[in-house]
Tab-separated table of N, CA and C in Angstrom:
chain	number	residue	atom	x	y	z
A	1	PRO	N	0.835	-1.183	0.000
A	1	PRO	CA	0.000	0.000	0.000
A	1	PRO	C	0.883	1.251	0.000
A	2	PRO	N	0.367	2.295	-0.654
A	2	PRO	CA	1.158	3.533	-0.682
A	2	PRO	C	1.188	4.162	0.699
A	3	PRO	N	2.237	4.909	0.917
A	3	PRO	CA	2.316	5.543	2.239
A	3	PRO	C	1.238	6.639	2.359
A	4	PRO	N	0.739	6.843	3.531
A	4	PRO	CA	-0.304	7.872	3.721
A	4	PRO	C	0.286	9.242	3.376
A	5	SER	N	-0.570	10.089	2.741
A	5	SER	CA	-0.075	11.425	2.368
A	5	SER	C	0.002	12.277	3.620
A	6	THR	N	1.026	13.045	3.621
A	6	THR	CA	1.208	13.915	4.781
A	6	THR	C	0.675	15.293	4.425
A	7	PRO	N	0.036	15.940	5.361
A	7	PRO	CA	-0.482	17.283	5.081
A	7	PRO	C	0.682	18.229	4.809
A	8	PRO	N	0.465	19.225	3.951
A	8	PRO	CA	1.554	20.149	3.646
A	8	PRO	C	1.971	20.915	4.898
A	9	ALA	N	3.183	21.286	4.895
A	9	ALA	CA	3.709	22.065	6.012
A	9	ALA	C	2.974	23.398	6.068
A	10	PRO	N	2.847	23.987	7.252
A	10	PRO	CA	2.117	25.256	7.378
A	10	PRO	C	2.692	26.358	6.464
A	11	ALA	N	3.969	26.403	6.266
A	11	ALA	CA	4.570	27.450	5.428
A	11	ALA	C	4.131	27.280	3.975
A	12	VAL	N	4.057	26.037	3.485
A	12	VAL	CA	3.636	25.770	2.111
A	12	VAL	C	2.169	26.157	1.927
A	13	ALA	N	1.311	25.835	2.887
A	13	ALA	CA	-0.111	26.161	2.816
A	13	ALA	C	-0.293	27.680	2.801
A	14	ARG	N	0.494	28.398	3.627
A	14	ARG	CA	0.411	29.863	3.641
A	14	ARG	C	0.859	30.443	2.311
A	15	ALA	N	1.869	29.871	1.710
A	15	ALA	CA	2.374	30.370	0.425
A	15	ALA	C	1.314	30.166	-0.669
A	16	ARG	N	0.619	29.031	-0.633
A	16	ARG	CA	-0.433	28.787	-1.626
A	16	ARG	C	-1.567	29.803	-1.464
A	17	ARG	N	-2.002	30.020	-0.206
A	17	ARG	CA	-3.068	30.998	0.047
A	17	ARG	C	-2.619	32.393	-0.373
A	18	GLY	N	-1.374	32.734	-0.094
A	18	GLY	CA	-0.840	34.040	-0.480
A	18	GLY	C	-0.804	34.194	-1.988
A	19	GLY	N	-0.444	33.137	-2.702
A	19	GLY	CA	-0.421	33.180	-4.167
A	19	GLY	C	-1.824	33.354	-4.737
A	20	ARG	N	-2.775	32.644	-4.146
A	20	ARG	CA	-4.168	32.772	-4.601
A	20	ARG	C	-4.697	34.178	-4.327
A	21	ALA	N	-4.383	34.724	-3.181
A	21	ALA	CA	-4.823	36.083	-2.841
A	21	ALA	C	-4.211	37.097	-3.810
A	22	LEU	N	-2.949	36.901	-4.167
A	22	LEU	CA	-2.283	37.795	-5.107
A	22	LEU	C	-2.948	37.730	-6.484
A	23	VAL	N	-3.291	36.525	-6.922
A	23	VAL	CA	-3.978	36.367	-8.207
A	23	VAL	C	-5.358	37.022	-8.140
A	24	ALA	N	-6.078	36.832	-7.060
A	24	ALA	CA	-7.405	37.437	-6.908
A	24	ALA	C	-7.302	38.962	-6.912
A	25	GLU	N	-6.314	39.525	-6.244
A	25	GLU	CA	-6.116	40.980	-6.240
A	25	GLU	C	-5.779	41.488	-7.635
A	26	ALA	N	-4.953	40.759	-8.359
A	26	ALA	CA	-4.598	41.164	-9.724
A	26	ALA	C	-5.830	41.150	-10.628
A	27	VAL	N	-6.677	40.134	-10.478
A	27	VAL	CA	-7.908	40.063	-11.274
A	27	VAL	C	-8.817	41.241	-10.927
A	28	LEU	N	-8.938	41.580	-9.652
A	28	LEU	CA	-9.760	42.723	-9.245
A	28	LEU	C	-9.230	44.030	-9.821
A	29	VAL	N	-7.925	44.223	-9.829
A	29	VAL	CA	-7.326	45.440	-10.395
A	29	VAL	C	-7.617	45.524	-11.893
A	30	VAL	N	-7.492	44.406	-12.596
A	30	VAL	CA	-7.771	44.387	-14.035
A	30	VAL	C	-9.255	44.697	-14.287
A	31	LEU	N	-10.160	44.113	-13.517
A	31	LEU	CA	-11.587	44.382	-13.676
A	31	LEU	C	-11.915	45.840	-13.373
A	32	LEU	N	-11.302	46.391	-12.343
A	32	LEU	CA	-11.511	47.802	-12.001
A	32	LEU	C	-11.016	48.704	-13.126
A	33	ALA	N	-9.851	48.430	-13.666
A	33	ALA	CA	-9.311	49.227	-14.777
A	33	ALA	C	-10.222	49.126	-16.002
A	34	ALA	N	-10.734	47.936	-16.288
A	34	ALA	CA	-11.641	47.761	-17.428
A	34	ALA	C	-12.937	48.542	-17.202
A	35	GLY	N	-13.443	48.531	-15.982
A	35	GLY	CA	-14.663	49.282	-15.659
A	35	GLY	C	-14.465	50.782	-15.806
A	36	ILE	N	-13.338	51.286	-15.331
A	36	ILE	CA	-13.041	52.716	-15.454
A	36	ILE	C	-12.887	53.099	-16.920
A	37	THR	N	-12.226	52.267	-17.695
A	37	THR	CA	-12.057	52.527	-19.128
A	37	THR	C	-13.408	52.530	-19.837
A	38	ALA	N	-14.264	51.580	-19.517
A	38	ALA	CA	-15.595	51.520	-20.142
A	38	ALA	C	-16.425	52.745	-19.770
A	39	ALA	N	-16.377	53.154	-18.504
A	39	ALA	CA	-17.126	54.340	-18.076
A	39	ALA	C	-16.595	55.592	-18.763
A	40	GLY	N	-15.285	55.716	-18.873
A	40	GLY	CA	-14.686	56.864	-19.547
A	40	GLY	C	-15.062	56.915	-21.013
A	41	THR	N	-15.059	55.781	-21.669
A	41	THR	CA	-15.454	55.716	-23.080
A	41	THR	C	-16.921	56.095	-23.233
A	42	TRP	N	-17.771	55.611	-22.348
A	42	TRP	CA	-19.191	55.951	-22.389
A	42	TRP	C	-19.374	57.450	-22.201
A	43	LEU	N	-18.681	58.041	-21.209
A	43	LEU	CA	-18.789	59.480	-20.956
A	43	LEU	C	-18.344	60.287	-22.168
A	44	TRP	N	-17.305	59.854	-22.831
A	44	TRP	CA	-16.712	60.600	-23.934
A	44	TRP	C	-17.494	60.443	-25.231
A	45	ARG	N	-18.183	59.293	-25.408
A	45	ARG	CA	-18.737	58.988	-26.724
A	45	ARG	C	-20.252	58.825	-26.806
A	46	SER	N	-21.021	59.144	-25.778
A	46	SER	CA	-22.458	58.910	-25.880
A	46	SER	C	-23.279	60.160	-25.568
A	47	THR	N	-24.434	60.236	-26.215
A	47	THR	CA	-25.358	61.342	-25.967
A	47	THR	C	-25.955	61.226	-24.570
A	48	ALA	N	-26.204	60.011	-24.114
A	48	ALA	CA	-26.747	59.821	-22.763
A	48	ALA	C	-25.780	60.374	-21.716
A	49	ALA	N	-24.492	60.171	-21.932
A	49	ALA	CA	-23.502	60.702	-21.001
A	49	ALA	C	-23.482	62.224	-21.048
A	50	LEU	N	-23.646	62.799	-22.236
A	50	LEU	CA	-23.699	64.251	-22.379
A	50	LEU	C	-24.842	64.819	-21.538
A	51	THR	N	-25.989	64.184	-21.601
A	51	THR	CA	-27.144	64.601	-20.797
A	51	THR	C	-26.851	64.430	-19.301
A	52	ALA	N	-26.185	63.351	-18.937
A	52	ALA	CA	-25.829	63.114	-17.533
A	52	ALA	C	-24.846	64.171	-17.037
A	53	ILE	N	-23.901	64.569	-17.875
A	53	ILE	CA	-22.929	65.594	-17.492
A	53	ILE	C	-23.637	66.924	-17.243
A	54	VAL	N	-24.597	67.259	-18.099
A	54	VAL	CA	-25.363	68.499	-17.900
A	54	VAL	C	-26.117	68.436	-16.580
A	55	ALA	N	-26.688	67.289	-16.252
A	55	ALA	CA	-27.413	67.141	-14.984
A	55	ALA	C	-26.476	67.337	-13.790
A	56	VAL	N	-25.260	66.819	-13.879
A	56	VAL	CA	-24.282	67.004	-12.798
A	56	VAL	C	-23.885	68.473	-12.699
A	57	LEU	N	-23.625	69.107	-13.834
A	57	LEU	CA	-23.279	70.533	-13.828
A	57	LEU	C	-24.405	71.365	-13.220
A	58	ASP	N	-25.653	71.002	-13.515
A	58	ASP	CA	-26.799	71.718	-12.953
A	58	ASP	C	-26.787	71.636	-11.429
A	59	ARG	N	-26.345	70.510	-10.894
A	59	ARG	CA	-26.310	70.349	-9.435
A	59	ARG	C	-25.168	71.125	-8.788
A	60	VAL	N	-24.017	71.229	-9.448
A	60	VAL	CA	-22.846	71.848	-8.810
A	60	VAL	C	-22.709	73.341	-9.104
A	61	MET	N	-23.392	73.830	-10.124
A	61	MET	CA	-23.291	75.247	-10.474
A	61	MET	C	-24.207	76.076	-9.582
A	62	PRO	N	-23.884	77.347	-9.406
A	62	PRO	CA	-24.709	78.202	-8.556
A	62	PRO	C	-25.991	78.669	-9.239
A	63	ALA	N	-26.326	78.140	-10.394
A	63	ALA	CA	-27.518	78.529	-11.143
A	63	ALA	C	-28.135	77.293	-11.782
A	64	ARG	N	-29.302	77.472	-12.387
A	64	ARG	CA	-29.980	76.366	-13.072
A	64	ARG	C	-29.430	76.242	-14.486
A	65	LEU	N	-29.255	75.025	-14.944
A	65	LEU	CA	-28.795	74.742	-16.290
A	65	LEU	C	-29.721	73.689	-16.877
A	66	GLU	N	-30.393	74.033	-17.979
A	66	GLU	CA	-31.320	73.103	-18.621
A	66	GLU	C	-30.995	73.020	-20.104
A	67	VAL	N	-31.179	71.837	-20.663
A	67	VAL	CA	-30.978	71.650	-22.100
A	67	VAL	C	-32.152	70.873	-22.673
A	68	SER	N	-32.350	71.029	-23.984
A	68	SER	CA	-33.363	70.218	-24.660
A	68	SER	C	-32.755	69.626	-25.918
A	69	ASN	N	-33.146	68.410	-26.197
A	69	ASN	CA	-32.746	67.683	-27.404
A	69	ASN	C	-31.232	67.652	-27.615
A	70	ALA	N	-30.538	67.024	-26.682
A	70	ALA	CA	-29.090	66.845	-26.822
A	70	ALA	C	-28.806	65.887	-27.974
A	71	SER	N	-27.686	66.143	-28.663
A	71	SER	CA	-27.260	65.245	-29.737
A	71	SER	C	-25.743	65.201	-29.765
A	72	GLY	N	-25.201	64.109	-30.293
A	72	GLY	CA	-23.755	63.984	-30.417
A	72	GLY	C	-23.091	63.547	-29.127
A	73	SER	N	-21.778	63.784	-29.066
A	73	SER	CA	-20.992	63.385	-27.902
A	73	SER	C	-19.829	64.340	-27.723
A	74	LEU	N	-19.184	64.263	-26.588
A	74	LEU	CA	-18.017	65.112	-26.342
A	74	LEU	C	-16.907	64.815	-27.342
A	75	ALA	N	-16.786	63.568	-27.756
A	75	ALA	CA	-15.702	63.169	-28.657
A	75	ALA	C	-15.920	63.651	-30.089
A	76	GLU	N	-17.142	63.642	-30.564
A	76	GLU	CA	-17.418	63.902	-31.975
A	76	GLU	C	-18.092	65.238	-32.235
A	77	GLY	N	-18.329	66.030	-31.209
A	77	GLY	CA	-19.087	67.266	-31.362
A	77	GLY	C	-20.511	67.022	-30.890
A	78	PHE	N	-21.129	68.059	-30.340
A	78	PHE	CA	-22.454	67.893	-29.772
A	78	PHE	C	-23.282	69.140	-29.998
A	79	GLY	N	-24.545	69.031	-29.655
A	79	GLY	CA	-25.430	70.170	-29.800
A	79	GLY	C	-26.656	70.037	-28.929
A	80	PHE	N	-27.357	71.160	-28.787
A	80	PHE	CA	-28.619	71.216	-28.065
A	80	PHE	C	-29.555	72.112	-28.858
A	81	ASP	N	-30.836	71.761	-28.901
A	81	ASP	CA	-31.793	72.678	-29.503
A	81	ASP	C	-31.865	73.957	-28.673
A	82	ALA	N	-31.791	73.805	-27.353
A	82	ALA	CA	-31.789	74.971	-26.473
A	82	ALA	C	-30.986	74.661	-25.216
A	83	LEU	N	-30.254	75.656	-24.752
A	83	LEU	CA	-29.537	75.583	-23.483
A	83	LEU	C	-29.912	76.843	-22.718
A	84	VAL	N	-30.381	76.685	-21.476
A	84	VAL	CA	-30.814	77.816	-20.672
A	84	VAL	C	-30.023	77.819	-19.373
A	85	TYR	N	-29.376	78.966	-19.115
A	85	TYR	CA	-28.638	79.201	-17.870
A	85	TYR	C	-29.387	80.285	-17.118
A	86	ASP	N	-29.881	79.962	-15.918
A	86	ASP	CA	-30.701	80.887	-15.142
A	86	ASP	C	-30.080	81.097	-13.771
A	87	SER	N	-29.509	82.307	-13.568
A	87	SER	CA	-28.870	82.608	-12.284
A	87	SER	C	-29.790	83.373	-11.348
A	88	GLY	N	-31.015	83.584	-11.741
A	88	GLY	CA	-31.947	84.345	-10.917
A	88	GLY	C	-32.110	85.749	-11.463
A	89	ASP	N	-31.041	86.509	-11.534
A	89	ASP	CA	-31.083	87.870	-12.070
A	89	ASP	C	-30.923	87.893	-13.579
A	90	ILE	N	-30.217	86.913	-14.111
A	90	ILE	CA	-29.919	86.875	-15.542
A	90	ILE	C	-30.270	85.490	-16.088
A	91	VAL	N	-30.942	85.481	-17.231
A	91	VAL	CA	-31.241	84.229	-17.923
A	91	VAL	C	-30.592	84.327	-19.298
A	92	VAL	N	-29.788	83.323	-19.626
A	92	VAL	CA	-29.167	83.249	-20.948
A	92	VAL	C	-29.748	82.030	-21.648
A	93	ARG	N	-30.368	82.273	-22.791
A	93	ARG	CA	-30.948	81.183	-23.598
A	93	ARG	C	-30.175	81.118	-24.905
A	94	ILE	N	-29.617	79.934	-25.198
A	94	ILE	CA	-28.864	79.715	-26.425
A	94	ILE	C	-29.641	78.707	-27.253
A	95	GLU	N	-29.995	79.102	-28.468
A	95	GLU	CA	-30.786	78.238	-29.335
A	95	GLU	C	-29.913	77.636	-30.428
A	96	ARG	N	-30.157	76.360	-30.698
A	96	ARG	CA	-29.439	75.578	-31.706
A	96	ARG	C	-27.922	75.724	-31.555
A	97	LEU	N	-27.479	75.345	-30.403
A	97	LEU	CA	-26.046	75.361	-30.067
A	97	LEU	C	-25.367	74.138	-30.674
A	98	ARG	N	-24.242	74.352	-31.320
A	98	ARG	CA	-23.412	73.267	-31.848
A	98	ARG	C	-21.990	73.533	-31.377
A	99	ALA	N	-21.309	72.492	-30.935
A	99	ALA	CA	-19.972	72.680	-30.366
A	99	ALA	C	-19.078	71.489	-30.674
A	100	THR	N	-17.806	71.797	-30.847
A	100	THR	CA	-16.775	70.775	-30.977
A	100	THR	C	-15.755	71.048	-29.889
A	101	LEU	N	-15.636	70.127	-28.968
A	101	LEU	CA	-14.756	70.287	-27.816
A	101	LEU	C	-13.311	70.018	-28.206
A	102	ASP	N	-12.425	70.904	-27.779
A	102	ASP	CA	-10.990	70.740	-28.031
A	102	ASP	C	-10.286	70.227	-26.778
A	103	GLY	N	-10.807	70.580	-25.606
A	103	GLY	CA	-10.198	70.139	-24.358
A	103	GLY	C	-11.148	70.339	-23.197
A	104	LEU	N	-11.023	69.514	-22.198
A	104	LEU	CA	-11.827	69.603	-20.993
A	104	LEU	C	-10.884	69.431	-19.822
A	105	HIS	N	-10.886	70.401	-18.933
A	105	HIS	CA	-9.993	70.360	-17.782
A	105	HIS	C	-10.845	70.398	-16.523
A	106	LEU	N	-10.746	69.353	-15.733
A	106	LEU	CA	-11.542	69.238	-14.525
A	106	LEU	C	-10.776	69.806	-13.348
A	107	GLY	N	-11.508	70.365	-12.421
A	107	GLY	CA	-10.902	70.900	-11.211
A	107	GLY	C	-11.722	70.473	-10.011
A	108	LEU	N	-11.345	70.965	-8.861
A	108	LEU	CA	-12.043	70.601	-7.633
A	108	LEU	C	-13.239	71.502	-7.362
A	109	SER	N	-13.437	72.535	-8.172
A	109	SER	CA	-14.570	73.434	-7.995
A	109	SER	C	-15.070	73.871	-9.370
A	110	ALA	N	-16.255	74.497	-9.396
A	110	ALA	CA	-16.793	74.984	-10.671
A	110	ALA	C	-15.865	76.024	-11.281
A	111	ARG	N	-15.223	76.829	-10.467
A	111	ARG	CA	-14.311	77.862	-10.977
A	111	ARG	C	-13.068	77.248	-11.627
A	112	ALA	N	-12.683	76.058	-11.217
A	112	ALA	CA	-11.497	75.409	-11.786
A	112	ALA	C	-11.824	74.631	-13.060
A	113	LEU	N	-13.110	74.449	-13.353
A	113	LEU	CA	-13.528	73.733	-14.549
A	113	LEU	C	-13.284	74.615	-15.774
A	114	ARG	N	-12.706	74.036	-16.825
A	114	ARG	CA	-12.395	74.811	-18.029
A	114	ARG	C	-12.761	74.001	-19.269
A	115	PHE	N	-13.535	74.620	-20.170
A	115	PHE	CA	-13.899	74.025	-21.445
A	115	PHE	C	-13.177	74.772	-22.550
A	116	GLU	N	-12.514	74.046	-23.421
A	116	GLU	CA	-11.868	74.642	-24.587
A	116	GLU	C	-12.548	74.065	-25.822
A	117	PHE	N	-13.072	74.954	-26.672
A	117	PHE	CA	-13.801	74.528	-27.852
A	117	PHE	C	-13.023	74.850	-29.116
A	118	GLU	N	-13.075	73.936	-30.050
A	118	GLU	CA	-12.566	74.201	-31.389
A	118	GLU	C	-13.556	75.127	-32.087
A	119	GLU	N	-14.836	74.820	-31.882
A	119	GLU	CA	-15.897	75.566	-32.539
A	119	GLU	C	-17.088	75.660	-31.601
A	120	LEU	N	-17.679	76.844	-31.522
A	120	LEU	CA	-18.846	77.075	-30.685
A	120	LEU	C	-19.795	77.954	-31.488
A	121	LEU	N	-20.929	77.367	-31.915
A	121	LEU	CA	-21.853	78.048	-32.814
A	121	LEU	C	-23.241	78.086	-32.200
A	122	ALA	N	-23.926	79.215	-32.365
A	122	ALA	CA	-25.299	79.341	-31.883
A	122	ALA	C	-26.103	80.138	-32.897
A	123	GLU	N	-27.308	79.685	-33.144
A	123	GLU	CA	-28.176	80.427	-34.053
A	123	GLU	C	-28.676	81.704	-33.386
A	124	ARG	N	-28.948	81.628	-32.078
A	124	ARG	CA	-29.505	82.783	-31.378
A	124	ARG	C	-29.113	82.715	-29.903
A	125	VAL	N	-28.750	83.870	-29.339
A	125	VAL	CA	-28.458	83.990	-27.917
A	125	VAL	C	-29.304	85.133	-27.371
A	126	VAL	N	-30.081	84.845	-26.338
A	126	VAL	CA	-30.918	85.857	-25.708
A	126	VAL	C	-30.476	85.995	-24.255
A	127	VAL	N	-30.105	87.215	-23.876
A	127	VAL	CA	-29.737	87.519	-22.499
A	127	VAL	C	-30.856	88.366	-21.907
A	128	GLN	N	-31.538	87.841	-20.903
A	128	GLN	CA	-32.655	88.532	-20.256
A	128	GLN	C	-32.227	88.899	-18.837
A	129	VAL	N	-32.205	90.200	-18.551
A	129	VAL	CA	-31.895	90.672	-17.204
A	129	VAL	C	-33.218	90.968	-16.518
A	130	ARG	N	-33.460	90.303	-15.420
A	130	ARG	CA	-34.707	90.504	-14.693
A	130	ARG	C	-34.603	91.790	-13.876
A	131	PRO	N	-35.686	92.528	-13.801
A	131	PRO	CA	-35.652	93.773	-13.029
A	131	PRO	C	-35.322	93.494	-11.561
A	132	SER	N	-34.513	94.372	-10.995
A	132	SER	CA	-34.178	94.237	-9.580
A	132	SER	C	-35.083	95.154	-8.775
A	133	PRO	N	-35.176	94.933	-7.459
A	133	PRO	CA	-36.034	95.789	-6.635
A	133	PRO	C	-35.570	97.252	-6.647
A	134	THR	N	-34.280	97.471	-6.836
A	134	THR	CA	-33.771	98.846	-6.891
A	134	THR	C	-33.633	99.255	-8.348
A	135	PRO	N	-34.161	100.412	-8.720
A	135	PRO	CA	-34.094	100.816	-10.125
A	135	PRO	C	-32.660	101.066	-10.588
A	136	THR	N	-32.381	100.625	-11.811
A	136	THR	CA	-31.075	100.854	-12.407
A	136	THR	C	-31.259	100.979	-13.916
A	137	THR	N	-30.425	101.757	-14.543
A	137	THR	CA	-30.514	101.901	-15.993
A	137	THR	C	-29.326	101.259	-16.687
A	138	ALA	N	-28.326	100.871	-15.926
A	138	ALA	CA	-27.119	100.298	-16.519
A	138	ALA	C	-27.267	98.793	-16.696
A	139	PRO	N	-26.659	98.256	-17.740
A	139	PRO	CA	-26.659	96.793	-17.899
A	139	PRO	C	-25.777	96.168	-16.825
A	140	PRO	N	-25.869	94.859	-16.651
A	140	PRO	CA	-25.034	94.217	-15.626
A	140	PRO	C	-23.552	94.385	-15.957
A	141	ALA	N	-22.732	94.402	-14.927
A	141	ALA	CA	-21.281	94.547	-15.112
A	141	ALA	C	-20.707	93.360	-15.875
A	142	SER	N	-21.320	92.180	-15.698
A	142	SER	CA	-20.785	90.993	-16.356
A	142	SER	C	-21.879	89.948	-16.518
A	143	ILE	N	-21.818	89.234	-17.618
A	143	ILE	CA	-22.666	88.048	-17.796
A	143	ILE	C	-21.762	86.832	-17.985
A	144	ALA	N	-20.576	86.913	-17.394
A	144	ALA	CA	-19.566	85.868	-17.553
A	144	ALA	C	-20.039	84.537	-16.976
A	145	SER	N	-19.585	83.483	-17.593
A	145	SER	CA	-19.875	82.134	-17.134
A	145	SER	C	-19.103	81.864	-15.839
A	146	PRO	N	-19.665	81.058	-14.936
A	146	PRO	CA	-18.927	80.703	-13.718
A	146	PRO	C	-17.778	79.732	-13.990
A	147	VAL	N	-17.734	79.179	-15.185
A	147	VAL	CA	-16.623	78.314	-15.594
A	147	VAL	C	-15.906	78.982	-16.764
A	148	THR	N	-14.645	78.665	-16.935
A	148	THR	CA	-13.869	79.246	-18.028
A	148	THR	C	-14.221	78.540	-19.331
A	149	VAL	N	-14.547	79.333	-20.348
A	149	VAL	CA	-14.892	78.807	-21.664
A	149	VAL	C	-14.072	79.572	-22.700
A	150	THR	N	-13.347	78.849	-23.542
A	150	THR	CA	-12.629	79.473	-24.645
A	150	THR	C	-13.048	78.772	-25.939
A	151	ALA	N	-12.982	79.516	-27.055
A	151	ALA	CA	-13.351	78.944	-28.352
A	151	ALA	C	-12.453	79.534	-29.431
A	152	ARG	N	-11.909	78.672	-30.278
A	152	ARG	CA	-11.110	79.149	-31.415
A	152	ARG	C	-12.003	79.825	-32.446
A	153	ARG	N	-13.188	79.257	-32.654
A	153	ARG	CA	-14.146	79.851	-33.592
A	153	ARG	C	-15.469	79.994	-32.870
A	154	LEU	N	-15.983	81.222	-32.839
A	154	LEU	CA	-17.252	81.523	-32.191
A	154	LEU	C	-18.143	82.219	-33.203
A	155	ALA	N	-19.371	81.738	-33.377
A	155	ALA	CA	-20.317	82.367	-34.290
A	155	ALA	C	-21.696	82.387	-33.648
A	156	VAL	N	-22.312	83.570	-33.633
A	156	VAL	CA	-23.654	83.757	-33.107
A	156	VAL	C	-24.461	84.457	-34.190
A	157	GLY	N	-25.574	83.852	-34.593
A	157	GLY	CA	-26.408	84.445	-35.637
A	157	GLY	C	-27.099	85.707	-35.171
A	158	VAL	N	-27.853	85.618	-34.071
A	158	VAL	CA	-28.587	86.752	-33.519
A	158	VAL	C	-28.297	86.828	-32.029
A	159	PHE	N	-27.987	88.040	-31.557
A	159	PHE	CA	-27.773	88.276	-30.134
A	159	PHE	C	-28.805	89.289	-29.665
A	160	GLU	N	-29.552	88.935	-28.610
A	160	GLU	CA	-30.548	89.851	-28.048
A	160	GLU	C	-30.231	90.110	-26.586
A	161	TYR	N	-30.339	91.372	-26.202
A	161	TYR	CA	-30.210	91.759	-24.801
A	161	TYR	C	-31.532	92.378	-24.387
A	162	ARG	N	-32.131	91.838	-23.351
A	162	ARG	CA	-33.414	92.351	-22.854
A	162	ARG	C	-33.256	92.742	-21.398
A	163	SER	N	-33.628	93.986	-21.098
A	163	SER	CA	-33.547	94.424	-19.705
A	163	SER	C	-34.909	94.441	-19.037
A	164	ALA	N	-35.953	94.237	-19.807
A	164	ALA	CA	-37.307	94.139	-19.272
A	164	ALA	C	-38.134	93.373	-20.294
A	165	PRO	N	-39.215	92.780	-19.874
A	165	PRO	CA	-40.043	92.087	-20.860
A	165	PRO	C	-40.468	93.069	-21.959
A	166	ASP	N	-40.173	92.714	-23.192
A	166	ASP	CA	-40.453	93.588	-24.329
A	166	ASP	C	-40.830	92.720	-25.513
A	167	PRO	N	-41.984	92.934	-26.118
A	167	PRO	CA	-42.373	92.074	-27.238
A	167	PRO	C	-41.480	92.241	-28.458
A	168	ALA	N	-40.809	93.391	-28.605
A	168	ALA	CA	-39.938	93.613	-29.755
A	168	ALA	C	-38.567	94.089	-29.260
A	169	PRO	N	-37.750	93.167	-28.732
A	169	PRO	CA	-36.468	93.579	-28.177
A	169	PRO	C	-35.492	93.999	-29.281
A	170	PRO	N	-34.541	94.887	-28.948
A	170	PRO	CA	-33.537	95.249	-29.935
A	170	PRO	C	-32.638	94.056	-30.223
A	171	GLN	N	-32.113	93.973	-31.416
A	171	GLN	CA	-31.254	92.873	-31.805
A	171	GLN	C	-29.928	93.400	-32.309
A	172	LEU	N	-28.899	92.719	-31.983
A	172	LEU	CA	-27.582	92.993	-32.518
A	172	LEU	C	-27.226	91.824	-33.424
A	173	LEU	N	-27.189	92.047	-34.719
A	173	LEU	CA	-26.891	90.969	-35.655
A	173	LEU	C	-25.389	90.884	-35.833
A	174	LEU	N	-24.849	89.698	-35.640
A	174	LEU	CA	-23.411	89.496	-35.777
A	174	LEU	C	-23.102	88.745	-37.031
């Protein structure tokens, strides 16, 4: 009869468990990297991700941000039938916006966020300043975005500035 098998020495058993744990950790790291890559690709290349990004920006910005009929992706260029930025005192409505992103730089705050566009086109931009409780005749000092936006090519078909509700606002054609 064969001799009875002897159980492995404790050091050998620990080495086997350690090797298995190392393999399991390596598999987890590979799966995590694949998941991050898939999420990044989805964010960069899908219209659904574009809509999700706008929803996140709406939550972190000090004003309301709404879009309608998003199309395209960050990677290939995107557009909205309408984009509305409402800070309470000022409402900016951009109609038929089309954009090609050149760079996106993320920061730890909205002020550190920076968008660089190759092309930024809008058929119409309407800036509506809501009346304040104190009378004023001067336009606002700034309608600057809370995030940095640069564009190599910028085109706006019609620009309107409204300081009060007016059925026939003045237009500046660009």
